[in-house]
C-alpha positions in Angstrom: 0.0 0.0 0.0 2.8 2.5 0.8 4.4 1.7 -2.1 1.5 2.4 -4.5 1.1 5.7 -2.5 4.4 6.5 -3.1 4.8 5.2 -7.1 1.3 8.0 -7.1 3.6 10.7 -5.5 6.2 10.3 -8.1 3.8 10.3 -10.9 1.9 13.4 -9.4 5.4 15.2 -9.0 6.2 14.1 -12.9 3.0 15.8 -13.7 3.5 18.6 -12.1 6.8 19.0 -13.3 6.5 18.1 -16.9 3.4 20.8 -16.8 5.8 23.5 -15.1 8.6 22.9 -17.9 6.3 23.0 -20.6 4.0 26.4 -19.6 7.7 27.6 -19.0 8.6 27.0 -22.5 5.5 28.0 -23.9 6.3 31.7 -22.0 9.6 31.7 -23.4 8.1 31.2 -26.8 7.0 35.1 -26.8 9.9 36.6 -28.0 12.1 39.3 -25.3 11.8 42.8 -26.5 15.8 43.6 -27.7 17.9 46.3 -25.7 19.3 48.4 -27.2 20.6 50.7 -24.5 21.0 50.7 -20.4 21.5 53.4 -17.6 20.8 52.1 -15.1 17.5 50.3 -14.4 16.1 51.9 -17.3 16.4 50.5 -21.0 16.2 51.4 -24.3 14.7 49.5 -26.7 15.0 48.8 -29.9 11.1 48.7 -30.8 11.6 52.1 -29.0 13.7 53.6 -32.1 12.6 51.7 -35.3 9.4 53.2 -35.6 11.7 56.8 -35.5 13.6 55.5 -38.8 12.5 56.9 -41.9 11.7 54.4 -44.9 13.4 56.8 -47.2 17.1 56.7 -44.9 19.8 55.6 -46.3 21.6 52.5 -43.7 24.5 54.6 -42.7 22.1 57.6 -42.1 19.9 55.4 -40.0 22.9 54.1 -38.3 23.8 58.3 -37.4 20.3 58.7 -36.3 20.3 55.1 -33.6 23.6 56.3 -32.5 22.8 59.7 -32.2 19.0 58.7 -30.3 20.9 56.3 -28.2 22.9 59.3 -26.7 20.4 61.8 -26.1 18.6 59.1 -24.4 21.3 58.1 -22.2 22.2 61.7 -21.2 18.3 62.3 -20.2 18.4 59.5 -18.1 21.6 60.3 -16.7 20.5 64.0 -15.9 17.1 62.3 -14.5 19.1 60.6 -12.3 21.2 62.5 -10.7 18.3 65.4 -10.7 16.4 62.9 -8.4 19.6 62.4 -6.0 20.2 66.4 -6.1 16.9 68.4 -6.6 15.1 69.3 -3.3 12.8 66.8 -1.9 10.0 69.3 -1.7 10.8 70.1 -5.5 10.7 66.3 -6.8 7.5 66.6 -5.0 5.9 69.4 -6.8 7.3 68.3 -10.3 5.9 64.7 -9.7 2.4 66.6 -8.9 2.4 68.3 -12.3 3.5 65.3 -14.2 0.4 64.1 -12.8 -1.6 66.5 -13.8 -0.6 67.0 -17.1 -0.8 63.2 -17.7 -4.9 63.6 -16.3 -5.0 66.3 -18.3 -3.8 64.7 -21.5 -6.3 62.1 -20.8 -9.6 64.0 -20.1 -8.9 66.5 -23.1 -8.5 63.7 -25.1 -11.6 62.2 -24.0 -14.0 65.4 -24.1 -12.4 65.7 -27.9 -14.1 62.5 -29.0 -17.1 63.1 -27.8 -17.5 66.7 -29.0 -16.1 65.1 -32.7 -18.8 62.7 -31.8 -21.3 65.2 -31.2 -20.6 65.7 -35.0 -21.9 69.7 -34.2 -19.5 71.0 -36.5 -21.9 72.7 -38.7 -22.9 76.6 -38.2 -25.2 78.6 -40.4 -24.6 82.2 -42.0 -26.7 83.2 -39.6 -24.3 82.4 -36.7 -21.4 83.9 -38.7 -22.9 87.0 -39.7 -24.7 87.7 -36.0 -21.1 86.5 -34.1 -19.5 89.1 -37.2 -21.9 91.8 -36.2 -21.5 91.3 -32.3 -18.4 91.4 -32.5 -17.3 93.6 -35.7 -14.9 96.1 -33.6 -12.6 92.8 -32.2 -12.1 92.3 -36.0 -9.5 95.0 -36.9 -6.8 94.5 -39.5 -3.1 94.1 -38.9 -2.0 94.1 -42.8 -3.4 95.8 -45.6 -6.0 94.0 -48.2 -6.4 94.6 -51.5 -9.0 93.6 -54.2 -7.5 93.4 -57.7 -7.0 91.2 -60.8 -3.8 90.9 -62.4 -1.9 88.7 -64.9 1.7 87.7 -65.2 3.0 88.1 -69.4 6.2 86.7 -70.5 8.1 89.7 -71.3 7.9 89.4 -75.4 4.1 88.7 -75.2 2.8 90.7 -78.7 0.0 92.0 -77.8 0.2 93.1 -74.7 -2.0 96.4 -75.1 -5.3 94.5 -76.1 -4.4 92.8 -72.3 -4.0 96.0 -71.0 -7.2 97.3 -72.7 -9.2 94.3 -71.4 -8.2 94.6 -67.7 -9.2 98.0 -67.7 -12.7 97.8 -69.4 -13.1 94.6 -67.5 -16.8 93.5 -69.6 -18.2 90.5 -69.9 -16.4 90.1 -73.4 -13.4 91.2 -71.9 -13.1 88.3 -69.6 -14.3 85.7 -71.8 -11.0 87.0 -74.3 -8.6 86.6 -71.2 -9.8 83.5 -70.1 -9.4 82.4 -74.0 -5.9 83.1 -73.9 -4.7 82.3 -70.5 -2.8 79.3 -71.6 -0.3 82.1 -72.5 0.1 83.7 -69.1 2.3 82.9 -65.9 0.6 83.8 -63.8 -3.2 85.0 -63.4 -5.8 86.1 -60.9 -9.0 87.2 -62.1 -11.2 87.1 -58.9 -11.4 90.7 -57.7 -13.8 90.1 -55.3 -12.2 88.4 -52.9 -9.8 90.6 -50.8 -6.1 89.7 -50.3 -3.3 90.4 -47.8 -0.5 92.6 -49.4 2.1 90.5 -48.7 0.2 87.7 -50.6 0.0 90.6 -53.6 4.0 90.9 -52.5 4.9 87.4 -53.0 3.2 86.9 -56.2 4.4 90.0 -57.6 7.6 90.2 -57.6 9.0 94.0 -58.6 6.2 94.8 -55.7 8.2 95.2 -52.7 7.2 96.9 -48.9 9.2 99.7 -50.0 7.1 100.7 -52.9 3.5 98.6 -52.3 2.0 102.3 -51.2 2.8 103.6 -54.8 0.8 100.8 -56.9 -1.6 99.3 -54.1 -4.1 101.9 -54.1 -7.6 102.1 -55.1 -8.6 102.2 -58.6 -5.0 102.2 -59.5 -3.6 100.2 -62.7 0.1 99.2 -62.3 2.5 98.0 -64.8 6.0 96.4 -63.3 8.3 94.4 -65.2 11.3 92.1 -64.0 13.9 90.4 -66.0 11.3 87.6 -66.9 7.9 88.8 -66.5 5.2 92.0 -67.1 3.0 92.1 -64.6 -0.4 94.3 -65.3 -2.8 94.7 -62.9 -6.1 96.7 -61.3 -6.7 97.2 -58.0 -10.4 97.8 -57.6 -10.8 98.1 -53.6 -8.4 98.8 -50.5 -8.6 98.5 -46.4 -5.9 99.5 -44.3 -4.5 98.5 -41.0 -6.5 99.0 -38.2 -9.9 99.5 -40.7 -12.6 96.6 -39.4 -11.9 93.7 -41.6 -14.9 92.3 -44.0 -17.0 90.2 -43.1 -15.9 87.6 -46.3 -12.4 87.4 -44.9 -12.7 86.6 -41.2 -15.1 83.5 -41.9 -13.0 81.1 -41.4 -11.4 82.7 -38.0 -15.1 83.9 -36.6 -16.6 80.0 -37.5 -13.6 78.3 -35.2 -14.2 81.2 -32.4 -17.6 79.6 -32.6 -16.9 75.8 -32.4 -14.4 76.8 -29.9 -16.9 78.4 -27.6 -19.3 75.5 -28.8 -16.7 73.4 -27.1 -16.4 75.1 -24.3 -19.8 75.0 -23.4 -19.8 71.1 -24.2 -17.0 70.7 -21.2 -18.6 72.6 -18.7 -21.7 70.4 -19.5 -20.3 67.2 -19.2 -18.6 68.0 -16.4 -21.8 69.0 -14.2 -23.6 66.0 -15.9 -20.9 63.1 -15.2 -20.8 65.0 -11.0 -24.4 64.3 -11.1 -24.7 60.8 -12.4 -21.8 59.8 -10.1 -23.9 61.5 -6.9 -26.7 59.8 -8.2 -25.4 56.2 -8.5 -23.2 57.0 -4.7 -19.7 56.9 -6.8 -18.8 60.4 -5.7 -19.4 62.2 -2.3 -17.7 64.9 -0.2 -17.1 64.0 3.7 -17.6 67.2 6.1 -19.8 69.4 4.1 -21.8 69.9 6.6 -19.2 70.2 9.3 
C-alpha cells in the first residue's frame, strides 16, 4: 500500500513537473523585447527607435540617427538621475504633482475631444457667422493691408500686350471671356477681384512689388504696370482696407466659425462635467465628507 502511494507521489510530481517545464517553455516562446541601450535600471529598446527611422534613410544615415538617439537618451536618463539624487525633496514633489496633472489632463482633453467630434456639431449657419461678425465687428481690426484686384503675369515678349491691357481695364463680360481664352499664355493669373487679399500675398506673387514701394501701386482704382527680367506684370486694384480698418466680413469666416466651435466646445466641457458629477452623486460613486461640518 505505501508503495502504490508513493509510485502515485512520483507520478503526481512528474506531472507537475513536466506541466511547469512546458508552460515555462510556452512563455519563453514570446519573443524578449531587444535592448538596445542601459542606464541604469532603465532600458532602451529597440522597438523604442525603429518606428523613429524613416523608410526613405539611407543605412549609414539610419545608423547616425540610432547612435545619435541612443545618446540623447542616455544623457536624459543620466541627468534624470542625478536630478532625483540632487533636486530638493520638496521640488521632486511638486514636479511629480504636475507630471500628474498633465498626464490627467492629456487624458480628459483627449476624451472630451471625441465626444465633441462625436457630437458631430460642426456645422454653423450664416446666420451664426454673420450675428457673431456683427456682435463682434470692432474685435475684427486689421493688422496688414488688403487689397481687391486682378492681375496677370505676361512673359516679357508677349505681342500684344496692349489689347491685355485694354481688357483689364474695361473689364466686360467680353473682356473676360478673351482673357480666359488666352490664358494658356500667361504665368501667372488672378482674375477674382472680389475676394480681398493680404499685401504680402499681392507681394509674394508680384515680384518687382516690394514693402518699399507697395504704397505707390496698391491703391484704389490704380492700374500698375512692373516688369522684371522675366515677366510683365499688369494689374487693377479695384478696392483697399488698411490696417487697423474693421476687416470684411468675407475674410474673417473662417477665424469667426472656429471662435464659434471653440466656444461651442467650451460649453460642451462645462456640460459634461456637471452632468458626469451628477450621475456619479446619483449612483453613490462620488461624495464629499464634512460638508456639513
Amino acid at each position: 500500500m505505501f508503495s502504490l502511494q508513493k509510485n502515485n507521489l512520483y507520478l503526481l510530481c512528474a506531472i507537475v513537473i513536466s506541466t511547469f517545464v512546458s508552460c515555462n517553455s510556452l512563455f519563453r516562446e514570446t519573443p524578449e523585447k531587444e535592448p538596445l541601450a542601459r542606464v541604469g535600471d532603465a532600458y532602451l529598446y529597440k522597438e523604442d527607435v525603429v518606428s523613429l527611422i524613416g523608410e526613405d534613410m539611407l543605412p549609414q544615415d539610419s545608423s547616425l540617427f540610432v547612435t545619435n538617439y541612443i545618446n540623447k537618451w542616455a544623457s536624459k536618463q543620466l541627468l534624470l538621475s542625478k536630478s532625483k539624487i540632487n533636486l530638493p525633496e520638496e521640488k521632486l514633489a511638486e514636479f511629480d504633482r504636475l507630471v500628474s496633472d498633465y498626464r490627467m489632463d492629456l487624458y480628459t482633453r483627449a476624451y472630451i475631444e471625441a465626444l465633441v467630434l462625436q457630437s458631430k456639431d460642426t456645422a454653423v449657419t450664416q446666420e451664426e457667422l454673420r450675428g457673431y461678425y456683427e456682435k463682434e465687428k470692432e474685435n475684427f481690426k486689421l493688422s496688414e493691408k488688403l487689397v481687391q484686384l486682378r492681375f496677370v503675369g505676361l512673359p516679357s515678349q508677349f505681342l500684344d500686350k496692349d489689347a491685355v491691357v485694354a481688357k483689364l481695364k474695361n473689364w466686360k463680360e467680353e473682356d473676360k471671356e478673351y482673357l480666359d481664352s488666352i490664358a494658356v499664355q500667361f504665368k501667372k493669373i488672378h482674375f477674382n477681384d472680389s475676394i480681398w487679399v493680404g499685401s504680402s500675398r499681392v507681394v509674394q506673387e508680384i515680384p518687382p512689388l516690394t514693402p518699399m514701394n507697395e504704397q505707390q501701386y496698391l491703391k484704389k482704382s490704380q492700374f500698375f504696370e512692373l516688369q522684371d527680367s522675366l515677366e510683365v506684370y499688369l494689374g487693377k486694384v479695384t478696392d483697399v482696407l488698411e490696417i487697423n480698418d474693421t476687416a470684411p466680413f468675407e475674410y474673417v469666416i473662417p477665424d469667426i466659425k472656429q471662435l464659434i466651435l471653440n466656444k461651442r466646445r467650451l460649453d460642451y466641457a462645462r456640460r459634461l462635467e456637471t452632468d458626469i458629477i451628477d450621475e456619479a452623486i446619483k449612483k453613490n460613486e462620488f461624495e464629499v465628507y464634512g460638508k456639513n461640518e
